[in-house]
Amino acid sequence: MGFWKSLFSTDAVATASRVQSGASSAIATEPRVAFSTERDLDLYELEELCDAVGWSRRPLRKVRKALQHSFLVVSMWEERGAKRRLVGFARATSDCAFNATIWDVVIHPSYQSRGYGKALMKYIIKKLRSEDISNITLFADPHVVDFYRRLGFILDPEGIKGMFWYPD
Amino acid sequence: MGFWKSLFSTDAVATASRVQSGASSAIATEPRVAFSTERDLDLYELEELCDAVGWSRRPLRKVRKALQHSFLVVSMWEERGAKRRLVGFARATSDCAFNATIWDVVIHPSYQSRGYGKALMKYIIKKLRSEDISNITLFADPHVVDFYRRLGFILDPEGIKGMFWYPD
């Protein structure tokens, strides 16, 4: 329970909602946040979330394929009674042994600056660690480098550099 | 054939050996180099190759798992008649749709500076491109950044930074 305790201690998440793991009965009307690793998401709902942060649209056929072949898919939901809303998402590719790479980390703008991104990332790290994966990597846009640094990610360790190849 | 033509034009590879794709009958005694995407490699042979470049040993159980769950595994063989020797290796993880990350690129020290690394990387890029994957990434040690740059890899594009998380 140490992980969840540490979440409850973050003032932002703890005030109006509760961040919990797993599914549970939705009898409370007070909003709360839950995680899911189901990869059979409503792709239109996911597209709406990505639209909200201004990402370019991608063919849903390819998005579906990417979710199917990701090692880990995590969605974050705000639940109010029987209603739920997708407020965060991330996924990771992996060799299931040594390395994982986290992609597409997104928190809905209305839910940013509340500790949700931190909770999402901690959830992912915990999941990957539970699979004995020790080398967790990502490619960070400049404005989120400090966010990831606060979570323990190291920039260019020992001079190792992220590099990209794109088609002409 | 444009790709292979460009390989034949590299003087290093073209002199003593021929770099070819796919399997072929091994009747020539002149050494030549062939690629394979078989993932059922002799792990002791792979370990020997990694030992030769001074990498830390890793549990073979985990190496086997990593190969099974990599999207692409490429080995590079020098063939002399019926004999063959593992001279290069690399693998990639992927979501099979958008992103791939290349790991564990290694060329045996006796075969370095002959264009083999370049040929291996071009083979991998071609394979990933044939799967319609456009975002090919890797994490480069400082001394090979220029090598990858010459292959068209871009360092920190638009300020995107590679970041790593390790367990305490």
CSV table of C-alpha atoms in Angstrom, one decimal:
chain,number,residue,atom,x,y,z
A,1,MET,CA,0.0,0.0,0.0
A,2,GLY,CA,3.0,2.3,0.2
A,3,PHE,CA,2.5,3.5,-3.3
A,4,TRP,CA,-1.1,4.5,-2.8
A,5,LYS,CA,-0.3,6.1,0.5
A,6,SER,CA,2.3,8.3,-1.2
A,7,LEU,CA,-0.4,9.3,-3.7
A,8,PHE,CA,-2.8,10.3,-1.0
A,9,SER,CA,-0.2,12.5,0.4
A,10,THR,CA,-0.1,14.6,-2.7
A,11,ASP,CA,-2.4,17.5,-1.9
A,12,ALA,CA,-3.7,18.0,-5.4
A,13,VAL,CA,-5.1,14.6,-6.0
A,14,ALA,CA,-6.3,14.1,-2.4
A,15,THR,CA,-8.6,17.1,-2.2
A,16,ALA,CA,-11.5,16.6,-4.5
A,17,SER,CA,-11.0,13.1,-5.7
A,18,ARG,CA,-9.4,9.8,-4.8
A,19,VAL,CA,-6.9,8.0,-6.9
A,20,GLN,CA,-7.4,4.3,-6.7
A,21,SER,CA,-6.2,1.2,-8.5
A,22,GLY,CA,-8.4,-1.3,-10.2
A,23,ALA,CA,-12.1,-1.4,-10.9
A,24,SER,CA,-14.6,-0.9,-8.2
A,25,SER,CA,-18.3,-0.4,-7.7
A,26,ALA,CA,-19.4,3.1,-8.7
A,27,ILE,CA,-21.9,3.9,-6.0
A,28,ALA,CA,-20.3,7.2,-4.8
A,29,THR,CA,-21.2,10.4,-6.4
A,30,GLU,CA,-18.0,12.1,-5.3
A,31,PRO,CA,-15.6,12.1,-8.3
A,32,ARG,CA,-12.7,9.7,-8.1
A,33,VAL,CA,-10.0,8.6,-10.4
A,34,ALA,CA,-9.2,5.0,-11.3
A,35,PHE,CA,-6.7,3.3,-13.6
A,36,SER,CA,-7.3,0.6,-16.2
A,37,THR,CA,-4.9,-1.5,-18.2
A,38,GLU,CA,-7.6,-2.6,-20.6
A,39,ARG,CA,-6.5,-2.0,-24.2
A,40,ASP,CA,-9.9,-2.3,-25.8
A,41,LEU,CA,-10.5,1.4,-25.4
A,42,ASP,CA,-13.1,3.5,-27.3
A,43,LEU,CA,-10.7,5.0,-29.9
A,44,TYR,CA,-13.0,8.0,-30.4
A,45,GLU,CA,-12.8,8.8,-26.7
A,46,LEU,CA,-9.0,8.5,-26.9
A,47,GLU,CA,-8.9,10.7,-30.0
A,48,GLU,CA,-10.9,13.3,-28.2
A,49,LEU,CA,-8.4,13.3,-25.3
A,50,CYS,CA,-5.5,13.7,-27.8
A,51,ASP,CA,-7.4,16.4,-29.6
A,52,ALA,CA,-7.8,18.3,-26.4
A,53,VAL,CA,-4.0,18.6,-26.0
A,54,GLY,CA,-3.6,19.5,-29.7
A,55,TRP,CA,-2.0,16.3,-31.0
A,56,SER,CA,-2.2,15.6,-34.7
A,57,ARG,CA,-4.8,13.0,-35.5
A,58,ARG,CA,-3.6,9.5,-36.4
A,59,PRO,CA,-5.4,6.8,-38.4
A,60,LEU,CA,-7.5,4.9,-35.9
A,61,ARG,CA,-6.6,1.6,-37.7
A,62,LYS,CA,-2.9,2.3,-36.7
A,63,VAL,CA,-3.8,3.5,-33.2
A,64,ARG,CA,-5.7,0.2,-32.7
A,65,LYS,CA,-2.7,-1.8,-33.9
A,66,ALA,CA,-0.4,0.2,-31.7
A,67,LEU,CA,-2.5,-0.5,-28.6
A,68,GLN,CA,-2.7,-4.2,-29.4
A,69,HIS,CA,1.0,-4.4,-29.7
A,70,SER,CA,2.0,-2.2,-26.8
A,71,PHE,CA,3.4,-4.0,-23.8
A,72,LEU,CA,1.3,-1.9,-21.4
A,73,VAL,CA,-1.7,0.4,-22.0
A,74,VAL,CA,-2.9,2.6,-19.1
A,75,SER,CA,-5.9,4.7,-19.1
A,76,MET,CA,-7.0,7.0,-16.3
A,77,TRP,CA,-10.7,7.6,-15.6
A,78,GLU,CA,-12.6,10.1,-13.6
A,79,GLU,CA,-15.7,8.3,-12.2
A,80,ARG,CA,-18.8,10.0,-11.0
A,81,GLY,CA,-21.4,7.5,-10.0
A,82,ALA,CA,-22.1,5.4,-13.1
A,83,LYS,CA,-20.4,7.9,-15.4
A,84,ARG,CA,-16.8,7.9,-16.3
A,85,ARG,CA,-14.5,10.1,-18.4
A,86,LEU,CA,-11.1,9.4,-19.9
A,87,VAL,CA,-8.8,11.9,-18.4
A,88,GLY,CA,-5.4,10.4,-19.0
A,89,PHE,CA,-3.5,7.9,-21.0
A,90,ALA,CA,-0.1,6.4,-21.7
A,91,ARG,CA,1.4,3.2,-23.1
A,92,ALA,CA,4.7,1.4,-23.3
A,93,THR,CA,6.5,-0.8,-25.7
A,94,SER,CA,8.9,-3.4,-24.3
A,95,ASP,CA,10.9,-6.5,-24.9
A,96,CYS,CA,9.3,-7.9,-21.7
A,97,ALA,CA,12.7,-8.4,-20.2
A,98,PHE,CA,15.1,-5.5,-20.1
A,99,ASN,CA,13.8,-2.3,-21.7
A,100,ALA,CA,10.5,-0.4,-21.9
A,101,THR,CA,9.8,2.8,-23.7
A,102,ILE,CA,6.8,5.0,-22.6
A,103,TRP,CA,4.9,6.8,-25.4
A,104,ASP,CA,1.9,9.0,-25.7
A,105,VAL,CA,1.6,10.3,-22.1
A,106,VAL,CA,-1.4,12.6,-22.0
A,107,ILE,CA,-3.5,14.2,-19.3
A,108,HIS,CA,-6.7,16.2,-20.3
A,109,PRO,CA,-5.9,20.0,-19.9
A,110,SER,CA,-8.8,20.3,-17.4
A,111,TYR,CA,-7.1,17.8,-15.2
A,112,GLN,CA,-3.5,19.0,-15.4
A,113,SER,CA,-1.7,20.5,-12.4
A,114,ARG,CA,-3.5,18.2,-10.0
A,115,GLY,CA,-0.9,15.5,-9.6
A,116,TYR,CA,-2.7,13.2,-12.1
A,117,GLY,CA,0.3,13.0,-14.5
A,118,LYS,CA,2.5,12.1,-11.6
A,119,ALA,CA,0.1,9.4,-10.4
A,120,LEU,CA,-0.2,8.0,-14.0
A,121,MET,CA,3.6,7.8,-14.3
A,122,LYS,CA,4.0,6.2,-10.9
A,123,TYR,CA,1.4,3.7,-11.8
A,124,ILE,CA,3.3,2.8,-15.1
A,125,ILE,CA,6.6,2.6,-13.4
A,126,LYS,CA,5.1,0.3,-10.7
A,127,LYS,CA,3.6,-1.9,-13.4
A,128,LEU,CA,6.8,-2.2,-15.4
A,129,ARG,CA,8.8,-2.9,-12.3
A,130,SER,CA,6.4,-5.6,-11.3
A,131,GLU,CA,7.4,-7.3,-14.7
A,132,ASP,CA,11.1,-7.0,-13.7
A,133,ILE,CA,11.9,-4.4,-16.3
A,134,SER,CA,14.6,-2.2,-15.0
A,135,ASN,CA,15.4,0.1,-17.9
A,136,ILE,CA,12.5,2.5,-18.4
A,137,THR,CA,13.0,5.1,-21.1
A,138,LEU,CA,11.0,7.8,-22.8
A,139,PHE,CA,11.5,10.8,-25.2
A,140,ALA,CA,10.5,14.0,-23.5
A,141,ASP,CA,9.4,17.2,-25.1
A,142,PRO,CA,11.4,20.1,-23.7
A,143,HIS,CA,8.6,21.5,-21.6
A,144,VAL,CA,8.1,18.2,-19.7
A,145,VAL,CA,11.8,17.3,-19.0
A,146,ASP,CA,11.6,18.7,-15.5
A,147,PHE,CA,8.3,16.9,-14.8
A,148,TYR,CA,10.0,13.6,-15.7
A,149,ARG,CA,13.2,14.6,-13.8
A,150,ARG,CA,11.1,15.0,-10.6
A,151,LEU,CA,9.9,11.5,-11.1
A,152,GLY,CA,13.4,10.2,-11.1
A,153,PHE,CA,14.1,10.1,-14.9
A,154,ILE,CA,17.6,11.0,-15.8
A,155,LEU,CA,18.5,13.1,-18.9
A,156,ASP,CA,21.2,11.7,-21.2
A,157,PRO,CA,22.7,9.4,-18.5
A,158,GLU,CA,26.5,8.9,-19.1
A,159,GLY,CA,26.0,11.0,-22.3
A,160,ILE,CA,23.6,8.5,-23.9
A,161,LYS,CA,21.6,10.5,-26.5
A,162,GLY,CA,18.1,10.0,-27.8
A,163,MET,CA,18.1,9.9,-31.6
A,164,PHE,CA,15.3,9.7,-34.2
A,165,TRP,CA,15.1,8.6,-37.8
A,166,TYR,CA,12.2,9.7,-40.0
A,167,PRO,CA,11.5,8.9,-43.6
A,168,ASP,CA,12.4,11.7,-46.1
B,1,MET,CA,18.0,-3.0,-55.7
B,2,GLY,CA,18.9,0.6,-54.9
B,3,PHE,CA,19.6,-0.3,-51.3
B,4,TRP,CA,22.1,-3.1,-52.2
B,5,LYS,CA,23.7,-1.0,-54.9
B,6,SER,CA,24.5,1.6,-52.3
B,7,LEU,CA,26.1,-1.1,-50.1
B,8,PHE,CA,28.2,-2.4,-52.9
B,9,SER,CA,29.5,1.1,-53.4
B,10,THR,CA,31.0,1.2,-49.9
B,11,ASP,CA,34.6,0.2,-50.6
B,12,ALA,CA,35.1,-1.5,-47.2
B,13,VAL,CA,32.4,-4.1,-47.6
B,14,ALA,CA,32.9,-4.6,-51.3
B,15,THR,CA,36.5,-5.6,-51.3
B,16,ALA,CA,36.8,-8.9,-49.5
B,17,SER,CA,33.2,-9.9,-48.9
B,18,ARG,CA,29.8,-9.5,-50.3
B,19,VAL,CA,26.9,-8.3,-48.2
B,20,GLN,CA,23.7,-10.0,-49.3
B,21,SER,CA,20.2,-10.2,-47.9
B,22,GLY,CA,18.4,-13.5,-47.2
B,23,ALA,CA,19.7,-17.0,-47.0
B,24,SER,CA,21.5,-18.6,-50.0
B,25,SER,CA,23.5,-21.7,-50.8
B,26,ALA,CA,27.0,-21.6,-49.3
B,27,ILE,CA,29.1,-23.1,-52.1
B,28,ALA,CA,31.5,-20.2,-52.4
B,29,THR,CA,34.7,-20.4,-50.2
B,30,GLU,CA,35.1,-16.6,-50.6
B,31,PRO,CA,33.7,-15.1,-47.3
B,32,ARG,CA,30.5,-13.2,-47.6
B,33,VAL,CA,28.1,-11.6,-45.2
B,34,ALA,CA,24.4,-12.5,-44.9
B,35,PHE,CA,21.6,-11.2,-42.7
B,36,SER,CA,19.0,-13.3,-40.8
B,37,THR,CA,15.9,-12.3,-38.9
B,38,GLU,CA,15.6,-15.7,-37.2
B,39,ARG,CA,15.2,-15.1,-33.4
B,40,ASP,CA,16.1,-18.7,-32.4
B,41,LEU,CA,19.8,-17.8,-32.1
B,42,ASP,CA,22.4,-19.8,-30.2
B,43,LEU,CA,22.5,-17.6,-27.1
B,44,TYR,CA,26.1,-18.7,-26.2
B,45,GLU,CA,27.2,-17.5,-29.6
B,46,LEU,CA,25.4,-14.2,-29.0
B,47,GLU,CA,27.0,-13.9,-25.6
B,48,GLU,CA,30.4,-14.5,-27.1
B,49,LEU,CA,29.8,-11.6,-29.5
B,50,CYS,CA,28.7,-9.3,-26.7
B,51,ASP,CA,31.6,-10.4,-24.6
B,52,ALA,CA,33.9,-9.4,-27.4
B,53,VAL,CA,32.8,-5.8,-27.2
B,54,GLY,CA,32.9,-5.8,-23.4
B,55,TRP,CA,29.3,-5.7,-22.6
B,56,SER,CA,28.1,-6.9,-19.2
B,57,ARG,CA,26.7,-10.4,-19.2
B,58,ARG,CA,23.0,-10.8,-18.8
B,59,PRO,CA,21.0,-13.8,-17.7
B,60,LEU,CA,20.4,-16.0,-20.8
B,61,ARG,CA,16.8,-16.6,-19.6
B,62,LYS,CA,16.1,-12.9,-19.9
B,63,VAL,CA,18.0,-12.6,-23.2
B,64,ARG,CA,15.8,-15.4,-24.6
B,65,LYS,CA,12.7,-13.6,-23.4
B,66,ALA,CA,13.9,-10.3,-24.9
B,67,LEU,CA,14.5,-11.9,-28.3
B,68,GLN,CA,11.1,-13.6,-28.3
B,69,HIS,CA,9.4,-10.3,-27.5
B,70,SER,CA,11.4,-8.0,-29.8
B,71,PHE,CA,9.6,-6.9,-32.9
B,72,LEU,CA,12.7,-7.4,-35.0
B,73,VAL,CA,15.9,-9.4,-34.4
B,74,VAL,CA,18.7,-9.2,-36.9
B,75,SER,CA,21.9,-11.2,-36.9
B,76,MET,CA,24.7,-10.7,-39.4
B,77,TRP,CA,26.8,-13.7,-40.4
B,78,GLU,CA,30.1,-14.2,-42.2
B,79,GLU,CA,29.8,-17.3,-44.3
B,80,ARG,CA,32.8,-19.3,-45.6
B,81,GLY,CA,31.7,-22.4,-47.4
B,82,ALA,CA,29.6,-24.3,-44.9
B,83,LYS,CA,30.9,-22.4,-41.9
B,84,ARG,CA,29.3,-19.3,-40.5
B,85,ARG,CA,30.2,-16.9,-37.8
B,86,LEU,CA,28.0,-14.4,-36.0
B,87,VAL,CA,29.6,-11.0,-36.6
B,88,GLY,CA,26.8,-8.6,-35.9
B,89,PHE,CA,23.5,-8.2,-34.1
B,90,ALA,CA,20.7,-5.8,-33.3
B,91,ARG,CA,17.1,-5.9,-32.3
B,92,ALA,CA,14.1,-3.5,-32.1
B,93,THR,CA,11.0,-3.2,-29.9
B,94,SER,CA,7.9,-1.7,-31.5
B,95,ASP,CA,4.2,-1.1,-31.3
B,96,CYS,CA,4.0,-2.5,-34.9
B,97,ALA,CA,2.4,0.8,-36.0
B,98,PHE,CA,4.2,4.1,-35.2
B,99,ASN,CA,7.4,3.7,-33.2
B,100,ALA,CA,10.3,1.3,-33.0
B,101,THR,CA,13.3,1.5,-30.8
B,102,ILE,CA,16.6,-0.2,-31.7
B,103,TRP,CA,18.6,-1.9,-29.0
B,104,ASP,CA,21.8,-3.9,-28.6
B,105,VAL,CA,23.6,-2.9,-31.8
B,106,VAL,CA,26.9,-4.8,-31.9
B,107,ILE,CA,29.5,-5.6,-34.5
B,108,HIS,CA,32.4,-7.9,-33.6
B,109,PRO,CA,35.6,-5.8,-33.1
B,110,SER,CA,37.4,-7.8,-35.8
B,111,TYR,CA,34.7,-6.7,-38.3
B,112,GLN,CA,34.4,-3.1,-37.3
B,113,SER,CA,35.4,-0.2,-39.6
B,114,ARG,CA,34.4,-2.2,-42.7
B,115,GLY,CA,30.9,-0.8,-43.3
B,116,TYR,CA,29.2,-3.7,-41.5
B,117,GLY,CA,27.6,-1.5,-38.9
B,118,LYS,CA,26.2,0.7,-41.6
B,119,ALA,CA,24.9,-2.3,-43.6
B,120,LEU,CA,23.3,-3.7,-40.5
B,121,MET,CA,21.6,-0.4,-39.6
B,122,LYS,CA,20.4,0.1,-43.2
B,123,TYR,CA,19.0,-3.4,-43.2
B,124,ILE,CA,17.1,-2.7,-40.0
B,125,ILE,CA,15.7,0.6,-41.2
B,126,LYS,CA,14.6,-1.0,-44.4
B,127,LYS,CA,12.8,-3.8,-42.5
B,128,LEU,CA,11.1,-1.3,-40.2
B,129,ARG,CA,10.1,0.9,-43.1
B,130,SER,CA,8.6,-2.1,-44.9
B,131,GLU,CA,6.3,-2.5,-41.8
B,132,ASP,CA,5.2,1.1,-42.3
B,133,ILE,CA,6.9,2.2,-39.1
B,134,SER,CA,8.1,5.8,-39.5
B,135,ASN,CA,9.5,6.8,-36.1
B,136,ILE,CA,12.7,4.9,-35.6
B,137,THR,CA,14.5,5.7,-32.3
B,138,LEU,CA,17.5,4.6,-30.4
B,139,PHE,CA,19.7,5.6,-27.5
B,140,ALA,CA,23.2,6.2,-28.6
B,141,ASP,CA,26.4,6.1,-26.5
B,142,PRO,CA,28.4,9.3,-27.0
B,143,HIS,CA,31.1,7.6,-29.2
B,144,VAL,CA,28.5,6.4,-31.8
B,145,VAL,CA,26.4,9.5,-32.1
B,146,ASP,CA,28.2,10.6,-35.2
B,147,PHE,CA,27.9,7.1,-36.7
B,148,TYR,CA,24.1,7.2,-36.3
B,149,ARG,CA,24.0,10.8,-37.5
B,150,ARG,CA,25.6,9.8,-40.8
B,151,LEU,CA,22.8,7.2,-41.2
B,152,GLY,CA,20.2,10.0,-40.9
B,153,PHE,CA,19.4,9.8,-37.2
B,154,ILE,CA,18.7,13.2,-35.6
B,155,LEU,CA,19.9,14.1,-32.2
B,156,ASP,CA,17.3,15.6,-29.9
B,157,PRO,CA,14.9,16.7,-32.7
B,158,GLU,CA,12.9,19.8,-31.7
B,159,GLY,CA,14.6,19.5,-28.3
B,160,ILE,CA,13.1,16.1,-27.5
B,161,LYS,CA,15.3,14.5,-24.9
B,162,GLY,CA,16.0,10.8,-24.2
B,163,MET,CA,15.4,10.0,-20.5
B,164,PHE,CA,16.0,6.9,-18.4
B,165,TRP,CA,14.6,5.6,-15.2
B,166,TYR,CA,16.5,2.9,-13.2
B,167,PRO,CA,15.5,1.3,-10.0
B,168,ASP,CA,17.3,2.6,-6.9
